mmCIF file of N, CA and C in Angstrom:
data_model
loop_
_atom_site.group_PDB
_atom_site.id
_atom_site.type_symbol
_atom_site.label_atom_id
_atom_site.label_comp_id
_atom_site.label_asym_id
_atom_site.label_seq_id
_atom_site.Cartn_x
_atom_site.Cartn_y
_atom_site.Cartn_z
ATOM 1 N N UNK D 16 14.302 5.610 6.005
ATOM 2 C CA UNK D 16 13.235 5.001 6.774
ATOM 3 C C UNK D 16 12.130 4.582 5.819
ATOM 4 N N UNK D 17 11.670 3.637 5.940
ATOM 5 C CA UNK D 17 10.548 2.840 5.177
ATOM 6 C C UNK D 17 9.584 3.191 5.657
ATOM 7 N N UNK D 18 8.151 3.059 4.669
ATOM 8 C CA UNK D 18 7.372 3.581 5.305
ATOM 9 C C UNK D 18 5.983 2.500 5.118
ATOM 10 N N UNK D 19 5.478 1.730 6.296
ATOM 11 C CA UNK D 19 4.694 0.447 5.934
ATOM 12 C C UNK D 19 3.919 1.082 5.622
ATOM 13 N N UNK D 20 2.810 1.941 5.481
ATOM 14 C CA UNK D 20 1.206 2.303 5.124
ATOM 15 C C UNK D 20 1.272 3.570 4.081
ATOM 16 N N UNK D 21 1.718 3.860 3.076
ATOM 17 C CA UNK D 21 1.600 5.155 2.046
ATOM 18 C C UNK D 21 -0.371 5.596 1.819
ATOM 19 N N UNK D 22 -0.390 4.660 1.829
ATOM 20 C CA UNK D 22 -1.920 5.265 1.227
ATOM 21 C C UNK D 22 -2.555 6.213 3.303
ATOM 22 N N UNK D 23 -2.278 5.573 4.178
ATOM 23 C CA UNK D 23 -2.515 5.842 5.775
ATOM 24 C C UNK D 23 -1.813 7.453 5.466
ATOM 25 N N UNK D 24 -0.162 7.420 4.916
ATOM 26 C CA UNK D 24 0.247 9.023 5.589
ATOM 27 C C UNK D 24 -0.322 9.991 4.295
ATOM 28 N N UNK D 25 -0.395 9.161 3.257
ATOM 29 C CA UNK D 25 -1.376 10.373 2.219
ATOM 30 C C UNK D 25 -2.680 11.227 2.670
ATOM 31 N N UNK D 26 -3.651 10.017 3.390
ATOM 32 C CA UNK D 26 -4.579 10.178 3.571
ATOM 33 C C UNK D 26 -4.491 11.285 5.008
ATOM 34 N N UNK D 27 -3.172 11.291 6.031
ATOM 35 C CA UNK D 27 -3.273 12.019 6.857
ATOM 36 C C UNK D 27 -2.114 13.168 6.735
ATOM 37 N N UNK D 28 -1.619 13.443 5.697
ATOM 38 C CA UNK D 28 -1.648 14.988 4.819
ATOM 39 C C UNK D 28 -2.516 15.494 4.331
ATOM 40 N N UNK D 29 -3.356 15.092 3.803
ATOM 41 C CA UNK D 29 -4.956 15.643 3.871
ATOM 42 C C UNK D 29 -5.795 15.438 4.782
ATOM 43 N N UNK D 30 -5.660 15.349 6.096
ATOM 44 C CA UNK D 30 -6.312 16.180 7.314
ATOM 45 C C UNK D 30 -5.439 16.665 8.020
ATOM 46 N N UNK D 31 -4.380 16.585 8.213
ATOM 47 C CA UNK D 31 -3.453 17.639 8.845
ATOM 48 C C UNK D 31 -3.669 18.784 8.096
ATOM 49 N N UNK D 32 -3.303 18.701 7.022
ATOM 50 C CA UNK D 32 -3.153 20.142 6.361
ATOM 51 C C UNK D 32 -4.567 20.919 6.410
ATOM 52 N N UNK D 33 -5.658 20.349 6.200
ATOM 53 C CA UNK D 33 -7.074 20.774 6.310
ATOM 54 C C UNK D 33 -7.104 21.294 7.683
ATOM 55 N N UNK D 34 -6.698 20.766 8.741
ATOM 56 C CA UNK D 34 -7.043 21.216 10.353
ATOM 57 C C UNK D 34 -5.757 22.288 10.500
ATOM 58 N N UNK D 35 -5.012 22.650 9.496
ATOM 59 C CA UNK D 35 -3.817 23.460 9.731
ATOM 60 C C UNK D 35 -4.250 24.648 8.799
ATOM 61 N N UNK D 36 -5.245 24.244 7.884
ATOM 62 C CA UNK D 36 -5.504 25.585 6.959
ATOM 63 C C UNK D 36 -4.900 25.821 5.550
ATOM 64 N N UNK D 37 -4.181 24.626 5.656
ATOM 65 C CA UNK D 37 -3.431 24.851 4.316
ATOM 66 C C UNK D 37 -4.236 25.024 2.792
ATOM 67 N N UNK D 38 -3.775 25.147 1.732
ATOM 68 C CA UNK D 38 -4.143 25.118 0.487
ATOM 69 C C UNK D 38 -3.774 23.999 -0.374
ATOM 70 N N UNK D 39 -2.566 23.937 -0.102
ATOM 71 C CA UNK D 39 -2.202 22.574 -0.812
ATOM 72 C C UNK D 39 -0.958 22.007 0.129
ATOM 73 N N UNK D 40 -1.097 20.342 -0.300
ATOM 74 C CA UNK D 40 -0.212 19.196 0.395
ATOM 75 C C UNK D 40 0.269 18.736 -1.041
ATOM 76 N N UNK D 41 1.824 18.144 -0.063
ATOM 77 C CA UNK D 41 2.359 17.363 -1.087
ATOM 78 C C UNK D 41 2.992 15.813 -0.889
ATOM 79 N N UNK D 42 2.799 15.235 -1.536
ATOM 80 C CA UNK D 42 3.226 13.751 -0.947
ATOM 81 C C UNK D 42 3.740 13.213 -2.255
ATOM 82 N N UNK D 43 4.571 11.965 -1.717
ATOM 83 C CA UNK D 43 5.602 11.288 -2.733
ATOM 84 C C UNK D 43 3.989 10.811 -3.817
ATOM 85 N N UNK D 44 4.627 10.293 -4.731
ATOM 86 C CA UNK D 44 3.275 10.033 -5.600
ATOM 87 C C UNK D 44 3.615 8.311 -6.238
ATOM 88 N N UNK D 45 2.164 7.942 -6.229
ATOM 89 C CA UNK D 45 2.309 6.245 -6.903
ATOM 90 C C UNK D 45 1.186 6.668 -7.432
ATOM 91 N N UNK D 46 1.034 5.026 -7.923
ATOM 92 C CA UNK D 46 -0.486 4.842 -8.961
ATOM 93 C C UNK D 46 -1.567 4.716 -7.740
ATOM 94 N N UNK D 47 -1.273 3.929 -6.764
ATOM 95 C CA UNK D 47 -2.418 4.086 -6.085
ATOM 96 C C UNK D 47 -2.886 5.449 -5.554
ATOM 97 N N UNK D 48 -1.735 6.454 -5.293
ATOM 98 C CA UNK D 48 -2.533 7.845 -4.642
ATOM 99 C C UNK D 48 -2.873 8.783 -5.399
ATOM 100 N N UNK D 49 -2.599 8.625 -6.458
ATOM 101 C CA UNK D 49 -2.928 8.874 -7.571
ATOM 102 C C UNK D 49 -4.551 8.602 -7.876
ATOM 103 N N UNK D 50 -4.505 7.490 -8.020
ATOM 104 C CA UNK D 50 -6.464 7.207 -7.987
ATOM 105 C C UNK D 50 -7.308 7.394 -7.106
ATOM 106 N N UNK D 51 -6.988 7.237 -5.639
ATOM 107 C CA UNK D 51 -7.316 7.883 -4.413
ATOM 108 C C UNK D 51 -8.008 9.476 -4.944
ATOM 109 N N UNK D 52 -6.519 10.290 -5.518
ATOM 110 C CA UNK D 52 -6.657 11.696 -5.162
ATOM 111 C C UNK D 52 -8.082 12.269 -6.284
ATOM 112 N N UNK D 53 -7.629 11.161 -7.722
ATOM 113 C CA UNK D 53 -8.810 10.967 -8.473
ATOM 114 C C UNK D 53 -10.419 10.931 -8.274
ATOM 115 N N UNK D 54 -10.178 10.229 -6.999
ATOM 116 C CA UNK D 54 -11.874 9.627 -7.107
ATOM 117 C C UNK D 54 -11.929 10.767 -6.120
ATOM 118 N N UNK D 55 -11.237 11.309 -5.145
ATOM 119 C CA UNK D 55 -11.789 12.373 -4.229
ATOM 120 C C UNK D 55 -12.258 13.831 -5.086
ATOM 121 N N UNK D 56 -11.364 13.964 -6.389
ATOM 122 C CA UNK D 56 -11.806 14.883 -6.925
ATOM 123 C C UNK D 56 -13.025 14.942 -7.713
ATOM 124 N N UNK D 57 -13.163 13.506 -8.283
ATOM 125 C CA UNK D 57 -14.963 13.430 -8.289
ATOM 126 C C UNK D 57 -15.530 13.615 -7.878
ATOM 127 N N UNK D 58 -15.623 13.140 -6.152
ATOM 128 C CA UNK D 58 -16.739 13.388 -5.514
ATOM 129 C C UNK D 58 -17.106 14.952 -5.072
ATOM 130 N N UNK D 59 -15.568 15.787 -5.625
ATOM 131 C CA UNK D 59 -15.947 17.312 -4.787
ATOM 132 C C UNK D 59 -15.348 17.466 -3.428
ATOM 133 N N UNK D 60 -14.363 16.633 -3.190
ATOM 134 C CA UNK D 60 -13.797 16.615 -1.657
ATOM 135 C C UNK D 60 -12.358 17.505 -1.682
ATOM 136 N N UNK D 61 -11.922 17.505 -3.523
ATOM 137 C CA UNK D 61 -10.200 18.281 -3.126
ATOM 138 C C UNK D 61 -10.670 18.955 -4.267
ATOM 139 N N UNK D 62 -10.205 20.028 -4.759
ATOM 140 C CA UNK D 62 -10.237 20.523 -5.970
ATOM 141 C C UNK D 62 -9.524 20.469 -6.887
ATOM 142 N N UNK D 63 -8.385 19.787 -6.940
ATOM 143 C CA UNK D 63 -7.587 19.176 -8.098
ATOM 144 C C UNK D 63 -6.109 18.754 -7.601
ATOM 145 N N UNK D 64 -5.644 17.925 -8.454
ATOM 146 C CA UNK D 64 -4.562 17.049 -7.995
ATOM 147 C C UNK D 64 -3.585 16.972 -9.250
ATOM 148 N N UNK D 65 -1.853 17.267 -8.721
ATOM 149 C CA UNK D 65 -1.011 17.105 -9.919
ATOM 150 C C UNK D 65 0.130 16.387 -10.094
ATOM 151 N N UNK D 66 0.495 16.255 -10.702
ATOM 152 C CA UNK D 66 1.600 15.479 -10.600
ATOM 153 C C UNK D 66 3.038 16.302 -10.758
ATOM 154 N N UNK D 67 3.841 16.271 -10.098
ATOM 155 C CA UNK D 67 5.309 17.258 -10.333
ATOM 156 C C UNK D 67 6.110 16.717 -10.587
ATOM 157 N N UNK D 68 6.696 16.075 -11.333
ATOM 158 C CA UNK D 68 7.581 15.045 -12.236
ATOM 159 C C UNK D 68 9.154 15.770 -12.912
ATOM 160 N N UNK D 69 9.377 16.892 -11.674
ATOM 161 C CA UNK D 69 10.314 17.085 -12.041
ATOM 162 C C UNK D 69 11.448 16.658 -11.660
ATOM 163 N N UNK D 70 11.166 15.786 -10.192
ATOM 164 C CA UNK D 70 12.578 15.339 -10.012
ATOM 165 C C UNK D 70 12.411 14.210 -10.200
ATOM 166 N N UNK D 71 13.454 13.412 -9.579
ATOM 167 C CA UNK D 71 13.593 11.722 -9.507
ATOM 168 C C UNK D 71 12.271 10.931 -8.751
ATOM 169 N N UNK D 72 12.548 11.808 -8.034
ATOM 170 C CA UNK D 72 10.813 11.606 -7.144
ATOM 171 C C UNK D 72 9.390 12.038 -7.426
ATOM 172 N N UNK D 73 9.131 11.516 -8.092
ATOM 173 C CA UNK D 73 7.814 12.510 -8.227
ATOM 174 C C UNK D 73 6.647 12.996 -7.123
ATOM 175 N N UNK D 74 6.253 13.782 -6.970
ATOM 176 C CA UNK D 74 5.092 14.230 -5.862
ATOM 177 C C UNK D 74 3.929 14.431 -7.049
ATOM 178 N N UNK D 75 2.698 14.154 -5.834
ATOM 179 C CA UNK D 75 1.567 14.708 -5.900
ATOM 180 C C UNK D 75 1.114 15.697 -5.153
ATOM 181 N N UNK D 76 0.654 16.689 -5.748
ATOM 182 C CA UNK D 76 0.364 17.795 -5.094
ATOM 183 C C UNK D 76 -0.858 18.185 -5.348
ATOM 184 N N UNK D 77 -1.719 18.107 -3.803
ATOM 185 C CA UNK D 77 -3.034 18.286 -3.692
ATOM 186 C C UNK D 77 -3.746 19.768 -3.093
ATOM 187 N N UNK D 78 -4.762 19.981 -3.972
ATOM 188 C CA UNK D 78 -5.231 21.688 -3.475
ATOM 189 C C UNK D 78 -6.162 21.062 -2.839
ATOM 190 N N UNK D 79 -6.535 21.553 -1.660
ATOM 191 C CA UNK D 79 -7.918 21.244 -1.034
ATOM 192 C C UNK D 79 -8.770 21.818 -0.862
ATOM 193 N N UNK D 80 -9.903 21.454 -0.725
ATOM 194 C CA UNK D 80 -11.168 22.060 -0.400
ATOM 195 C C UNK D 80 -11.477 22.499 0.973
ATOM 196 N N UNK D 81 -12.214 24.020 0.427
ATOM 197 C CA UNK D 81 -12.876 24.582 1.609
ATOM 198 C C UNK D 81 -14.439 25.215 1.470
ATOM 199 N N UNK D 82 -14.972 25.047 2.421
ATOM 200 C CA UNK D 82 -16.586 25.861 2.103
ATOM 201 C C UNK D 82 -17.063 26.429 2.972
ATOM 202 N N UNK D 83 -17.324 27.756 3.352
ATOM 203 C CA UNK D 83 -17.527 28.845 3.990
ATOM 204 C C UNK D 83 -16.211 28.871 5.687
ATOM 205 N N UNK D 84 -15.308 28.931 5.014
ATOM 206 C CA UNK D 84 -13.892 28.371 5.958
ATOM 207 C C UNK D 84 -13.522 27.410 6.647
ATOM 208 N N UNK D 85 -14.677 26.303 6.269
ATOM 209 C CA UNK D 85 -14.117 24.905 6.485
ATOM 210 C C UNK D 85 -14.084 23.705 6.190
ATOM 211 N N UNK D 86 -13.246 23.190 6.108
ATOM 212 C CA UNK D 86 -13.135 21.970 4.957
ATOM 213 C C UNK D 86 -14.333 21.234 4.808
ATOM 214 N N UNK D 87 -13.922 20.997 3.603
ATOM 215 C CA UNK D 87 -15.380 19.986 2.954
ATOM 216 C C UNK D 87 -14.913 19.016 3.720
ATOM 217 N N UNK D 88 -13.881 17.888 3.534
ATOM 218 C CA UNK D 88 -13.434 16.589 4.307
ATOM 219 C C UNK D 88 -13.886 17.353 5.807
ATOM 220 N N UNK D 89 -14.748 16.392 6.502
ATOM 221 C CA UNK D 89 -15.433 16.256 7.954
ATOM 222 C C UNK D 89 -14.094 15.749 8.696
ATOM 223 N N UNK D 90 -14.242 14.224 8.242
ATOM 224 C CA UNK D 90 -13.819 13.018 8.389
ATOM 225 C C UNK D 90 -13.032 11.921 7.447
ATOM 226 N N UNK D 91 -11.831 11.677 7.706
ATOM 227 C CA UNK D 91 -11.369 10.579 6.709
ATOM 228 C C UNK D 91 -10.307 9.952 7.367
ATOM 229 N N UNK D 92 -11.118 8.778 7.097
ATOM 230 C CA UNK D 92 -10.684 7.246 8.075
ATOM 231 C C UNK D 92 -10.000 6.409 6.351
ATOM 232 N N UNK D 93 -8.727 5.480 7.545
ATOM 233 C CA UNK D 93 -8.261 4.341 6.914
ATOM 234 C C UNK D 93 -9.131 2.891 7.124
ATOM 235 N N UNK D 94 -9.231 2.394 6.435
ATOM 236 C CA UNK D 94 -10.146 1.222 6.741
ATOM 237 C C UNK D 94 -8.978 -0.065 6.914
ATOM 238 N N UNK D 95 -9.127 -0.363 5.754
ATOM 239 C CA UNK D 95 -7.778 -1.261 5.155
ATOM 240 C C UNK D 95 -6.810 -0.987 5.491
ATOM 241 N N UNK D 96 -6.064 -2.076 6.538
ATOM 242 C CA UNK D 96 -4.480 -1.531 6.455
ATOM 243 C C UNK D 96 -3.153 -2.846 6.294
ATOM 244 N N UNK D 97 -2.037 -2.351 6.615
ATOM 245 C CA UNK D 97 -1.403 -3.991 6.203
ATOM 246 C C UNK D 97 -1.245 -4.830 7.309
ATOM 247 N N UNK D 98 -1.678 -4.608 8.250
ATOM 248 C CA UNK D 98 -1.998 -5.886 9.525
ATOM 249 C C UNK D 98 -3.560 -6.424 9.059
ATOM 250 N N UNK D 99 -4.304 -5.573 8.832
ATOM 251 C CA UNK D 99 -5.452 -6.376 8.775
ATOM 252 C C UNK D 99 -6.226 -5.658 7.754
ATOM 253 N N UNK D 100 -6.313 -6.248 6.404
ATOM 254 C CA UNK D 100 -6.891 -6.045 5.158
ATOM 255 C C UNK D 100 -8.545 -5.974 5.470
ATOM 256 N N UNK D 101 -9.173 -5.658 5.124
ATOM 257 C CA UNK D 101 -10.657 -5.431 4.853
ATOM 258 C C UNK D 101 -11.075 -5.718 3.614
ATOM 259 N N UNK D 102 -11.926 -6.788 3.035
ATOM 260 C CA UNK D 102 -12.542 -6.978 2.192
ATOM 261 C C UNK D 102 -13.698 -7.234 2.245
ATOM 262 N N UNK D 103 -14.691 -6.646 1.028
ATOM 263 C CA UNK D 103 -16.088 -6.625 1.348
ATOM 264 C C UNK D 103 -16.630 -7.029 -0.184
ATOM 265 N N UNK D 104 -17.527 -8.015 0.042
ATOM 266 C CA UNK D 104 -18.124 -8.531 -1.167
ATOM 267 C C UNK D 104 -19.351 -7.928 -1.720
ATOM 268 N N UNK D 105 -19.794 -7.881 -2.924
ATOM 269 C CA UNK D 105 -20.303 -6.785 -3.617
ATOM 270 C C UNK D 105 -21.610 -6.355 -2.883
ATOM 271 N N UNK D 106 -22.301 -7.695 -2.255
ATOM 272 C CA UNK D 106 -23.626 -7.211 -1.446
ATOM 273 C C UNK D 106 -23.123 -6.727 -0.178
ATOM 274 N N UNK D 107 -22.236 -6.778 0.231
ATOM 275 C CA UNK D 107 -21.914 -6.170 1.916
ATOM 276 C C UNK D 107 -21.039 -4.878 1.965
ATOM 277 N N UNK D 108 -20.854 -4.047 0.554
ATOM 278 C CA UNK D 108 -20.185 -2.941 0.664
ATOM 279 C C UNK D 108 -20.776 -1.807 1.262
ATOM 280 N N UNK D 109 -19.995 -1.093 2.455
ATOM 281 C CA UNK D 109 -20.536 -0.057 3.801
ATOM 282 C C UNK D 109 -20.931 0.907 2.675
ATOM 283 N N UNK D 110 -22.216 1.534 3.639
ATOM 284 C CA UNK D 110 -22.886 2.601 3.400
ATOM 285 C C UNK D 110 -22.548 3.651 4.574
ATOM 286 N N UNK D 111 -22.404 4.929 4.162
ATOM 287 C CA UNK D 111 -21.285 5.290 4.838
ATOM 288 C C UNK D 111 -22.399 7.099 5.077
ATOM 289 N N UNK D 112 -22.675 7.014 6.189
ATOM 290 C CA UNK D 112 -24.106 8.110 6.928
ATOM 291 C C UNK D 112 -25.013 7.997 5.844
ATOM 292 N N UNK D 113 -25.569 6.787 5.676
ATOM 293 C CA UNK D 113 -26.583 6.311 4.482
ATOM 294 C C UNK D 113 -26.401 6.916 3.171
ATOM 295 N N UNK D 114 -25.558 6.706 2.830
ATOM 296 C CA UNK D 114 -25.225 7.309 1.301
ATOM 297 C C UNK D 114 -24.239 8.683 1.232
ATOM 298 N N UNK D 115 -24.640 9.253 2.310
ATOM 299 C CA UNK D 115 -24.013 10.745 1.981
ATOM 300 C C UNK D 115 -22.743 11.212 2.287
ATOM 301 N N UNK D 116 -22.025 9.900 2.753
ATOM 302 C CA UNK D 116 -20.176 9.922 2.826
ATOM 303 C C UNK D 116 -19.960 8.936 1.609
ATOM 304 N N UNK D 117 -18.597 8.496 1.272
ATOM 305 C CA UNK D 117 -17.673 7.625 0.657
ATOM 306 C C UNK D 117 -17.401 6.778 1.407
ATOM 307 N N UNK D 118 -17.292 5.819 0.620
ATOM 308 C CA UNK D 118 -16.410 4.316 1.165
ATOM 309 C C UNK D 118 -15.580 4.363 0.196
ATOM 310 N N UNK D 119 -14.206 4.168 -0.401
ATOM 311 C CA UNK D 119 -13.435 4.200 -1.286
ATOM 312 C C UNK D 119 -13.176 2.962 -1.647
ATOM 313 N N UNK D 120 -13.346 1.804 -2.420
ATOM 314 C CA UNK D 120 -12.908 0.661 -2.797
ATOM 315 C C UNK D 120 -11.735 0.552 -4.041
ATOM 316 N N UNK D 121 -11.352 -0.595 -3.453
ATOM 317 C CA UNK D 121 -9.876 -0.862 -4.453
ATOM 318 C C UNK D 121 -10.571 -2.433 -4.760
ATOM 319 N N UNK D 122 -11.017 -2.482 -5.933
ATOM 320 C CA UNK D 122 -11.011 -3.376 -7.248
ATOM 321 C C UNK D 122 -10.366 -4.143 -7.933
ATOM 322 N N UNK D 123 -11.003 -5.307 -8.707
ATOM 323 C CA UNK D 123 -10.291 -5.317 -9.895
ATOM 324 C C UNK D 123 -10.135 -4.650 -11.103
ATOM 325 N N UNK D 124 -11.179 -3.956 -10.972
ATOM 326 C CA UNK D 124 -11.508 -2.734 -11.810
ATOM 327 C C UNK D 124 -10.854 -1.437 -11.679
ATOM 328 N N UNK D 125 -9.702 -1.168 -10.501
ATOM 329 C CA UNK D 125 -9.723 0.212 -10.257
ATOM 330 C C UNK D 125 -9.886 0.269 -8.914
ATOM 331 N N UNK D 126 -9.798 1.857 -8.535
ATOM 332 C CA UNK D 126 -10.203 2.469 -7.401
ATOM 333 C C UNK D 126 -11.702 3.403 -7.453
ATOM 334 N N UNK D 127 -12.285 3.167 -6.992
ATOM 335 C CA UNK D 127 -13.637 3.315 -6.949
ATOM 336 C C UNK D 127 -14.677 3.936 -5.936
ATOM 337 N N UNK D 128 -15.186 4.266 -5.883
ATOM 338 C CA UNK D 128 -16.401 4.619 -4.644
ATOM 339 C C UNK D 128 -17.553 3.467 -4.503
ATOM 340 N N UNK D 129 -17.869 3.388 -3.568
ATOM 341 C CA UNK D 129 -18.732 2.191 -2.974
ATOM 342 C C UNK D 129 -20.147 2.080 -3.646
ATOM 343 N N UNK D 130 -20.240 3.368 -4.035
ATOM 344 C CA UNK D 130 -21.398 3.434 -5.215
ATOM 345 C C UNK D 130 -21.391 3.205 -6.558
ATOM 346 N N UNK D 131 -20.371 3.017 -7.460
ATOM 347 C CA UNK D 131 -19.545 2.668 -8.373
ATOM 348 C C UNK D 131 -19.360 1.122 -8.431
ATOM 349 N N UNK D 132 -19.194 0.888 -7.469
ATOM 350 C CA UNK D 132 -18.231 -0.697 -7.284
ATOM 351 C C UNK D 132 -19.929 -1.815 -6.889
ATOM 352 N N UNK D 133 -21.033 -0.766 -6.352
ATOM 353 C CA UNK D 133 -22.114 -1.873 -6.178
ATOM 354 C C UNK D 133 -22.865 -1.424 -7.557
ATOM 355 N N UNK D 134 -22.640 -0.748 -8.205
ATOM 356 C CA UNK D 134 -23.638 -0.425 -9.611
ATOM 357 C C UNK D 134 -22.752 -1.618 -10.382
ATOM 358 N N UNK D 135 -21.633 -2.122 -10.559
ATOM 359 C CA UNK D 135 -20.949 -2.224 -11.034
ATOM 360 C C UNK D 135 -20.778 -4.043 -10.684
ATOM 361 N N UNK D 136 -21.551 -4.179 -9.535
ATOM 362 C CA UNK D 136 -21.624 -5.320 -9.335
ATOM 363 C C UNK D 136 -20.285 -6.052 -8.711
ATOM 364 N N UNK D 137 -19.404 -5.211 -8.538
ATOM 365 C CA UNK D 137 -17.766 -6.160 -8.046
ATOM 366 C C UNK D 137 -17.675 -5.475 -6.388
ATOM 367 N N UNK D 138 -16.845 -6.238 -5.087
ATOM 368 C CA UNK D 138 -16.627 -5.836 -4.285
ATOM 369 C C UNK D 138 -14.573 -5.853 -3.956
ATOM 370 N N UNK D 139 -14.221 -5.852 -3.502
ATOM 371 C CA UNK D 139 -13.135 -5.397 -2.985
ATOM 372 C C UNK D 139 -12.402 -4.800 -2.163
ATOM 373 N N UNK D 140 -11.356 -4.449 -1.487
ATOM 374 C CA UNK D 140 -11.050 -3.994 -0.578
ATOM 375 C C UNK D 140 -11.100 -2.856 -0.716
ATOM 376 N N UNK D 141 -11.563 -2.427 1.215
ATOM 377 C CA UNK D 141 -12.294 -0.866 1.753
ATOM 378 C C UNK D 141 -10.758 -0.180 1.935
ATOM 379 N N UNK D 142 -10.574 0.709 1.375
ATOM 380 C CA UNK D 142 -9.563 1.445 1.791
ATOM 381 C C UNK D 142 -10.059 2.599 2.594
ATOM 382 N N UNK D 143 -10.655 3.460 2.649
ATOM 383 C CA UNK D 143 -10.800 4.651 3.509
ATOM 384 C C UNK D 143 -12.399 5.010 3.256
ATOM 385 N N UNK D 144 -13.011 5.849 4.480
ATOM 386 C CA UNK D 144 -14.194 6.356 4.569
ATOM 387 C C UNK D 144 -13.848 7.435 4.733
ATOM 388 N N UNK D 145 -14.572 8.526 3.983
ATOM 389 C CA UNK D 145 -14.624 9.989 3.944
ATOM 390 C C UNK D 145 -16.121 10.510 4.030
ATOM 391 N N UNK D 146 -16.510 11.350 4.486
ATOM 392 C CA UNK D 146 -17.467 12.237 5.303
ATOM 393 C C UNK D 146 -17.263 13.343 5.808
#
């Protein structure tokens, strides 16, 4: 079975597993969830992310965050999807509960945070909001 949206079921193994209690998720792994899992660990949302490259398949395997028994991730929305792309140009990139969530942007530069990508002067497509 094919699967149209990878970055959509990544993103909802990390709230299933968060609303289930888990410690860590695992999902098939690319370059894009890969930078995803990257920039979340910047911001302080997962606590680290790996790669398991032992089989043919590789996974990523994500530890998540918790703070006084409940997840740091509130909220995490897909923005962008493959029926209907979202793109936002460098002055119109969302501010997301006035600064104090993520907007995640995908670049030419990379994968990025919305604060990153307007310091930075480039806009690009919204992939997910986290809060």
């Amino acid at each position: 079975m094919s699967m149209t949206d990878p970055i959509a079921d990544f993103l909802t193994r990390i709230r299933n597993g968060q609303a289930s209690g888990k410690t860590e998720i695992a999902a098939p792994s690319s370059r894009i969830k890969l930078a995803l899992a990257k920039v979340l660990k910047d911001e302080g949302y997962i606590e680290d992310f790996a790669v398991d490259g032992d089989s043919k398949k590789p996974t990523v395997k994500v530890r998540l965050k918790y703070y006084q028994g409940r997840p740091v991730i509130e909220r995490i929305e897909r923005v962008s999807r493959p029926g209907l792309r979202v793109y936002k140009a460098k002055d119109e990139l969302p501010k997301i509960l006035g600064g104090m969530g993520v907007a995640i942007i995908s670049t030419s530069q990379g994968v990025m945070t919305d604060r990153d990508a307007s310091r930075k002067g480039i806009g690009g497509e919204v992939l997910a909001f986290i809060w």
